[in-house]
Short mmCIF file of C-alpha atoms in Angstrom, two decimals:
data_model
loop_
_atom_site.label_atom_id
_atom_site.label_comp_id
_atom_site.label_asym_id
_atom_site.label_seq_id
_atom_site.Cartn_x
_atom_site.Cartn_y
_atom_site.Cartn_z
CA MET P 1414 -47.61 -46.17 -43.78
CA ALA P 1415 -48.69 -49.30 -42.63
CA ASP P 1416 -46.55 -49.13 -39.55
CA GLU P 1417 -47.75 -45.75 -38.61
CA GLN P 1418 -49.40 -45.32 -35.18
CA GLU P 1419 -52.11 -42.60 -34.16
CA TYR P 1420 -52.99 -41.18 -30.86
CA SER P 1421 -56.26 -40.28 -29.75
CA GLY P 1422 -56.91 -39.51 -26.36
CA GLY P 1423 -53.78 -40.41 -24.87
CA LYS P 1424 -54.32 -44.18 -26.09
CA LYS P 1425 -52.30 -45.78 -28.93
CA LYS P 1426 -54.27 -47.10 -31.76
CA ASN P 1427 -52.28 -49.38 -34.06
CA ASN P 1428 -54.98 -50.72 -36.44
CA SER P 1429 -57.58 -48.04 -36.69
CA LEU P 1430 -58.09 -45.78 -39.83
CA PRO P 1431 -59.24 -41.98 -39.79
CA ILE P 1432 -62.25 -41.21 -42.03
CA TYR P 1433 -61.68 -38.04 -43.85
CA GLY P 1434 -64.86 -35.73 -45.16
CA ASN P 1435 -68.52 -36.73 -44.58
CA HIS P 1436 -68.72 -40.06 -42.53
CA GLU P 1437 -72.07 -40.86 -43.92
CA THR P 1438 -71.58 -40.88 -47.65
CA MET P 1439 -68.15 -41.71 -47.93
CA ASN P 1440 -67.62 -38.35 -50.00
CA LEU P 1441 -69.44 -40.63 -52.92
CA ASN P 1442 -71.44 -38.23 -55.30
CA ASN P 1443 -75.16 -38.30 -54.21
CA LEU P 1444 -76.45 -39.81 -57.17
CA ILE P 1445 -74.05 -42.34 -57.17
CA LEU P 1446 -74.58 -43.03 -53.47
CA THR P 1447 -78.55 -43.28 -53.73
CA ASN P 1448 -78.32 -45.85 -56.56
CA ILE P 1449 -75.98 -48.17 -54.59
CA GLN P 1450 -78.48 -47.86 -51.65
CA SER P 1451 -81.48 -48.80 -53.59
CA SER P 1452 -79.89 -51.41 -55.79
CA VAL P 1453 -81.27 -55.02 -55.54
CA TYR P 1454 -77.34 -56.20 -55.73
CA PHE P 1455 -76.68 -54.05 -52.76
CA LYS P 1456 -79.73 -54.43 -50.64
CA VAL P 1457 -80.17 -58.38 -51.23
CA THR P 1458 -76.66 -59.81 -52.38
CA LEU P 1459 -74.18 -57.76 -50.39
CA PHE P 1460 -76.29 -57.70 -47.61
CA GLN P 1461 -75.70 -61.47 -46.85
CA LEU P 1462 -72.01 -60.88 -46.91
CA LYS P 1463 -70.80 -60.25 -43.25
CA THR P 1464 -66.75 -60.88 -43.39
CA TYR P 1465 -63.94 -58.92 -45.05
CA HIS P 1466 -62.97 -62.25 -46.63
CA GLU P 1467 -66.53 -62.81 -48.13
CA VAL P 1468 -66.36 -59.26 -49.78
CA ILE P 1469 -63.04 -59.97 -51.21
CA ASP P 1470 -64.33 -63.02 -52.81
CA GLU P 1471 -67.18 -61.20 -54.17
CA ILE P 1472 -64.89 -58.77 -55.99
CA TYR P 1473 -62.70 -61.63 -57.50
CA TYR P 1474 -65.90 -62.83 -59.17
CA GLN P 1475 -67.99 -59.90 -60.02
CA VAL P 1476 -65.66 -56.75 -60.62
CA LYS P 1477 -64.78 -56.21 -64.49
CA HIS P 1478 -64.02 -52.51 -64.47
CA LEU P 1479 -63.97 -49.43 -62.22
CA GLU P 1480 -66.52 -47.19 -63.76
CA PRO P 1481 -69.32 -45.98 -61.57
CA TRP P 1482 -71.96 -47.18 -63.82
CA GLU P 1483 -72.53 -50.14 -66.09
CA LEU P 1484 -72.10 -49.92 -69.73
CA ASN P 1485 -74.69 -48.06 -71.55
CA SER P 1486 -76.87 -47.88 -68.74
CA ARG P 1487 -76.68 -44.05 -67.99
CA LYS P 1488 -80.12 -42.42 -68.22
CA THR P 1489 -80.40 -38.43 -68.89
CA GLN P 1490 -83.66 -38.28 -70.79
CA GLY P 1491 -85.61 -35.42 -69.54
CA ASN P 1492 -82.79 -33.51 -68.21
CA SER P 1493 -83.07 -29.97 -70.03
CA GLY P 1494 -81.79 -26.41 -69.14
CA MET P 1495 -79.05 -26.00 -66.73
CA CYS P 1496 -79.19 -29.83 -66.06
CA GLY P 1497 -78.34 -30.98 -69.57
CA SER P 1498 -74.84 -32.49 -69.84
CA VAL P 1499 -73.82 -31.79 -66.30
CA ARG P 1500 -71.81 -34.39 -64.42
CA GLY P 1501 -73.83 -36.17 -61.85
CA VAL P 1502 -77.00 -34.82 -62.82
CA GLY P 1503 -79.78 -37.36 -63.90
CA SER P 1504 -81.85 -40.05 -63.48
CA GLY P 1505 -78.88 -42.43 -62.76
CA GLY P 1506 -78.61 -45.83 -64.50
CA ILE P 1507 -77.29 -49.04 -63.14
CA VAL P 1508 -74.71 -48.59 -60.59
CA SER P 1509 -71.62 -50.86 -61.02
CA SER P 1510 -70.87 -53.74 -58.97
CA ALA P 1511 -67.49 -52.09 -58.32
CA PHE P 1512 -68.90 -49.06 -56.38
CA CYS P 1513 -71.25 -51.23 -54.65
CA LEU P 1514 -68.64 -53.22 -53.38
CA LEU P 1515 -66.61 -50.13 -52.30
CA TYR P 1516 -69.67 -48.80 -50.51
CA LYS P 1517 -69.77 -52.37 -48.81
CA LEU P 1518 -66.23 -52.04 -47.72
CA TYR P 1519 -66.75 -48.90 -46.11
CA THR P 1520 -69.57 -50.32 -44.23
CA LEU P 1521 -67.22 -52.87 -42.66
CA LYS P 1522 -65.08 -50.15 -41.39
CA LEU P 1523 -61.83 -51.44 -42.49
CA THR P 1524 -58.88 -51.61 -40.37
CA ARG P 1525 -55.24 -50.53 -41.42
CA LYS P 1526 -54.18 -54.41 -41.52
CA GLN P 1527 -57.10 -55.12 -43.92
CA LEU P 1528 -56.58 -52.02 -46.11
CA ASN P 1529 -53.00 -53.11 -46.54
CA GLY P 1530 -53.90 -56.68 -47.49
CA LEU P 1531 -56.40 -55.21 -50.01
CA ILE P 1532 -53.69 -53.16 -51.93
CA LYS P 1533 -51.25 -55.83 -51.67
CA HIS P 1534 -53.59 -58.62 -52.78
CA THR P 1535 -51.98 -61.15 -55.29
CA ASP P 1536 -55.42 -62.63 -56.69
CA SER P 1537 -56.86 -60.08 -58.87
CA PRO P 1538 -55.83 -56.49 -59.82
CA TYR P 1539 -59.32 -55.14 -59.06
CA ILE P 1540 -59.33 -56.32 -55.65
CA ARG P 1541 -56.20 -53.84 -55.10
CA ALA P 1542 -57.83 -51.30 -57.32
CA LEU P 1543 -61.06 -50.94 -54.90
CA GLY P 1544 -58.43 -50.81 -52.14
CA PHE P 1545 -56.50 -47.87 -53.74
CA MET P 1546 -60.17 -46.02 -54.40
CA TYR P 1547 -61.15 -46.88 -50.89
CA ILE P 1548 -58.01 -44.77 -49.83
CA ARG P 1549 -58.61 -41.84 -52.14
CA TYR P 1550 -62.38 -41.49 -50.98
CA THR P 1551 -61.87 -41.76 -47.20
CA GLN P 1552 -58.20 -40.99 -46.37
CA PRO P 1553 -57.02 -37.61 -45.41
CA PRO P 1554 -55.39 -35.58 -48.21
CA ALA P 1555 -52.00 -35.28 -46.28
CA ASP P 1556 -51.91 -39.02 -46.16
CA LEU P 1557 -52.66 -39.81 -49.78
CA PHE P 1558 -48.95 -39.72 -50.93
CA GLY P 1559 -47.71 -41.64 -48.06
CA TRP P 1560 -50.14 -44.73 -49.23
CA TYR P 1561 -49.42 -44.59 -52.73
CA GLU P 1562 -45.72 -43.94 -52.78
CA GLU P 1563 -44.73 -47.65 -52.72
CA PHE P 1564 -46.98 -48.42 -55.79
CA LEU P 1565 -45.82 -45.60 -58.05
CA GLN P 1566 -43.89 -47.83 -60.25
CA ASP P 1567 -46.13 -51.23 -60.10
CA GLU P 1568 -46.58 -52.79 -63.48
CA GLU P 1569 -49.54 -54.78 -63.01
CA GLU P 1570 -52.19 -53.98 -65.77
CA ILE P 1571 -55.82 -53.35 -65.33
CA ASP P 1572 -58.59 -52.53 -67.58
CA ILE P 1573 -60.51 -49.87 -65.93
CA LYS P 1574 -63.32 -49.26 -68.66
CA ALA P 1575 -66.72 -50.65 -69.06
CA GLY P 1576 -66.73 -52.91 -72.08
CA GLY P 1577 -62.78 -52.70 -72.05
CA GLY P 1578 -60.48 -50.61 -74.15
CA HIS P 1579 -58.74 -48.43 -71.46
CA ILE P 1580 -55.63 -50.32 -69.86
CA LEU P 1581 -53.48 -48.65 -67.19
CA THR P 1582 -50.80 -50.11 -64.77
CA ILE P 1583 -51.42 -49.94 -61.19
CA GLY P 1584 -48.58 -47.19 -60.82
CA GLN P 1585 -50.39 -45.08 -63.60
CA MET P 1586 -53.67 -45.22 -61.76
CA CYS P 1587 -52.16 -44.40 -58.23
CA ARG P 1588 -50.51 -41.32 -59.90
CA GLN P 1589 -54.08 -40.42 -61.52
CA PHE P 1590 -55.54 -40.67 -58.23
CA LEU P 1591 -52.96 -38.12 -56.81
CA VAL P 1592 -53.21 -35.29 -59.42
CA LYS P 1593 -56.57 -35.68 -60.96
CA LEU P 1594 -60.18 -35.11 -59.64
CA ASP P 1595 -62.06 -36.61 -62.57
CA TRP P 1596 -62.86 -40.38 -62.77
CA PHE P 1597 -65.25 -41.05 -65.65
CA SER P 1598 -68.55 -39.55 -64.94
CA THR P 1599 -67.81 -38.77 -61.32
CA LEU P 1600 -65.37 -36.71 -58.95
CA PHE P 1601 -62.94 -37.50 -56.23
CA PRO P 1602 -62.89 -35.36 -52.98
CA ARG P 1603 -61.20 -32.19 -53.45
CA ILE P 1604 -57.93 -32.01 -52.22
CA PRO P 1605 -56.82 -28.38 -50.72
CA VAL P 1606 -54.43 -26.40 -52.75
CA PRO P 1607 -51.60 -26.29 -50.55
CA ILE P 1608 -51.53 -30.07 -50.13
CA GLN P 1609 -51.92 -30.52 -53.75
CA LYS P 1610 -48.85 -28.37 -54.48
CA SER P 1611 -46.78 -30.53 -51.78
CA ILE P 1612 -48.21 -34.00 -53.53
CA GLU P 1613 -46.87 -32.50 -56.97
CA GLN P 1614 -43.47 -31.54 -55.70
CA ARG P 1615 -43.00 -34.86 -53.76
CA LEU P 1616 -43.96 -36.77 -57.13
CA ASN P 1617 -41.41 -34.68 -59.11
CA ASP P 1618 -38.56 -35.43 -56.33
CA TYR P 1619 -39.87 -38.92 -56.37
CA ASP P 1620 -39.38 -38.96 -60.31
CA LYS P 1621 -35.89 -37.34 -59.94
CA GLN P 1622 -34.55 -39.91 -57.49
CA ASN P 1623 -35.88 -42.88 -59.45
CA GLY P 1624 -34.76 -41.52 -62.84
CA ILE P 1625 -38.33 -41.42 -64.06
CA VAL P 1626 -38.89 -39.54 -67.13
CA ALA P 1627 -42.29 -37.55 -66.47
CA GLN P 1628 -45.21 -38.67 -68.79
CA PRO P 1629 -48.47 -36.76 -69.22
CA ILE P 1630 -51.18 -38.13 -67.26
CA VAL P 1631 -53.55 -40.19 -69.46
CA SER P 1632 -57.08 -38.43 -69.11
CA ILE P 1633 -60.03 -40.84 -68.25
CA PRO P 1634 -62.51 -40.76 -71.16
CA GLN P 1635 -65.70 -39.43 -70.16
CA GLN P 1636 -68.80 -41.47 -71.06
CA PRO P 1637 -70.89 -39.06 -73.54
CA GLU P 1638 -74.35 -38.06 -72.35
CA ARG P 1639 -77.26 -36.94 -74.43
CA ARG P 1640 -78.20 -33.42 -73.81
CA GLU P 1641 -82.03 -32.90 -74.07
CA ARG P 1642 -83.03 -29.49 -75.67
CA SER P 1643 -84.83 -26.99 -73.48
CA SER P 1644 -88.34 -26.10 -74.16
CA LYS P 1645 -87.22 -22.46 -75.45
CA GLU P 1646 -84.56 -24.28 -77.97
CA TYR P 1647 -87.13 -26.86 -79.15
CA TYR P 1648 -89.95 -23.95 -80.07
CA ARG P 1649 -87.04 -22.00 -81.95
CA SER P 1650 -85.76 -25.08 -83.89
CA GLU P 1651 -89.73 -25.83 -84.88
CA ARG P 1652 -90.13 -22.04 -86.02
CA ARG P 1653 -87.09 -22.61 -88.12
CA ARG P 1654 -88.46 -25.65 -89.69
CA SER P 1655 -91.71 -24.25 -90.25
CA ARG P 1656 -90.48 -21.45 -92.44
CA SER P 1657 -90.90 -21.85 -96.27
CA PRO P 1658 -87.56 -21.70 -98.34
CA ILE P 1659 -88.74 -18.44 -99.76
CA ALA P 1660 -88.78 -16.80 -96.30
CA LYS P 1661 -85.32 -18.02 -95.55
CA ARG P 1662 -83.67 -16.52 -98.57
CA SER P 1663 -81.87 -13.14 -97.77
CA ARG P 1664 -82.81 -10.20 -99.50
CA SER P 1665 -80.13 -7.99 -101.75
CA PRO P 1666 -79.67 -4.43 -101.04
CA THR P 1667 -81.62 -3.64 -104.14
CA GLU P 1668 -84.82 -5.74 -103.00
CA ARG P 1669 -84.75 -4.36 -99.77
CA ARG P 1670 -84.87 -0.86 -101.12
CA TYR P 1671 -87.91 -1.49 -103.23
CA ARG P 1672 -89.23 -3.85 -100.31
CA GLY P 1673 -92.37 -1.51 -99.89
CA ASP P 1674 -93.35 -1.84 -103.55
CA PHE P 1675 -93.41 -5.59 -103.10
CA ASP P 1676 -95.41 -5.39 -99.99
CA ASP P 1677 -98.06 -3.30 -101.63
CA ASP P 1678 -98.05 -5.93 -104.36
CA ALA P 1679 -98.64 -8.73 -101.89
CA ARG P 1680 -101.35 -6.73 -99.98
CA HIS P 1681 -103.20 -6.20 -103.40
CA SER P 1682 -102.96 -9.97 -104.38
CA ARG P 1683 -104.11 -11.00 -100.55
CA ARG P 1684 -106.99 -8.53 -101.15
CA SER P 1685 -108.01 -10.35 -104.38
CA HIS P 1686 -107.59 -13.75 -102.78
CA SER P 1687 -109.73 -12.76 -100.00
CA ARG P 1688 -112.47 -11.42 -102.69
CA GLU P 1689 -112.18 -14.79 -104.49
CA LYS P 1690 -112.68 -16.44 -101.31
CA TYR P 1691 -115.71 -14.33 -100.07
CA SER P 1692 -117.29 -14.72 -103.61
CA SER P 1693 -117.65 -18.43 -103.15
CA SER P 1694 -119.76 -18.38 -100.09
CA LYS P 1695 -123.29 -19.05 -100.21
CA SER P 1696 -124.35 -15.32 -100.08
CA SER P 1697 -122.29 -14.43 -103.16
CA LYS P 1698 -125.24 -14.77 -105.39
CA TYR P 1699 -127.14 -12.16 -103.95
CA TYR P 1700 -124.36 -9.35 -103.94
CA ARG P 1701 -123.31 -10.33 -107.73
CA ASP P 1702 -127.15 -9.57 -108.56
CA ARG P 1703 -126.90 -6.31 -106.64
CA SER P 1704 -123.79 -4.97 -108.35
CA ARG P 1705 -125.09 -6.02 -111.88
CA SER P 1706 -128.29 -4.01 -111.12
CA ARG P 1707 -126.16 -1.00 -109.89
CA SER P 1708 -124.11 -1.28 -113.32
CA ARG P 1709 -127.34 -1.35 -115.20
CA GLU P 1710 -128.91 1.71 -113.61
CA ARG P 1711 -125.46 3.53 -114.23
CA ASN P 1712 -125.50 2.68 -117.73
CA ASP P 1713 -129.26 3.70 -118.12
CA ARG P 1714 -128.35 6.90 -116.67
CA ARG P 1715 -125.77 7.61 -118.94
CA ARG P 1716 -127.54 6.86 -122.09
CA TYR P 1717 -130.29 8.94 -120.92
CA GLU P 1718 -128.00 11.83 -120.37
CA GLU P 1719 -126.61 11.56 -123.68
CA SER P 1720 -129.90 11.51 -125.65
CA ARG P 1721 -130.94 14.49 -123.61
CA SER P 1722 -127.80 16.31 -124.56
CA SER P 1723 -128.36 15.35 -128.60
CA ARG P 1724 -131.87 16.63 -128.23
CA ARG P 1725 -130.71 19.95 -127.01
CA TYR P 1726 -128.12 20.44 -129.88
#
């Protein structure tokens, strides 16, 4: 692949690299790119690095994993509804030094010779890994297998997870780049279906020629993201929480059959409670006296009728 020559306008270009996709964003996720461009590390520290070799030295000292975000820095508070638990949607976090340096390499407009120097570097596997990631993000899908074929059996190990605990060989990582789109909480550029089928066929042929037993691709663990509840879900949960234990109890068929009687009793009890509450008001004395006088009048009227009837007989 390193000896390929490209022709543009009839002129031979031995050392230039084509750029696939969006030339401004490097095909990075917009959220990641925004955090890279606004980070102090990229704007201040990396701005001072002007040469290819200075950036390689920075990779050697600063890169410890290949995730897009630093450990436990991902922020998703405030995302609700359709935005909850969606990859690439959120308030971002602290973008990793690996992705900052990856984008810094892109701003240098690497040549073919420089890119080959990255993927064959002997000082650190992370220098090589960023070279392979640069290929995956920027090179045409039809050229990917040609770049990675030489390294599919590379046994050098690298820990790709922030905080450690997920070790792959360079060969496994290259195979992962060819057949998977997921990379932690982001995505690689999509490969057209015909080219993807061609890559898978070439991988099968490569395995048969080299006597490699096909092994399942190790999936990259996705960082769990906290999903915030929407306002509707919060309202429903509050309603459920406010109900009394009696209201939660399901009624039996017999109880439902006589539900009307129970409701009548409940209405009567509510009326009696309202009377008691009303009787405790300041004007209750007037109404009590008035009701007593009416009862006395009724009693007097009844005694008068009884005495009158006894005289008549």
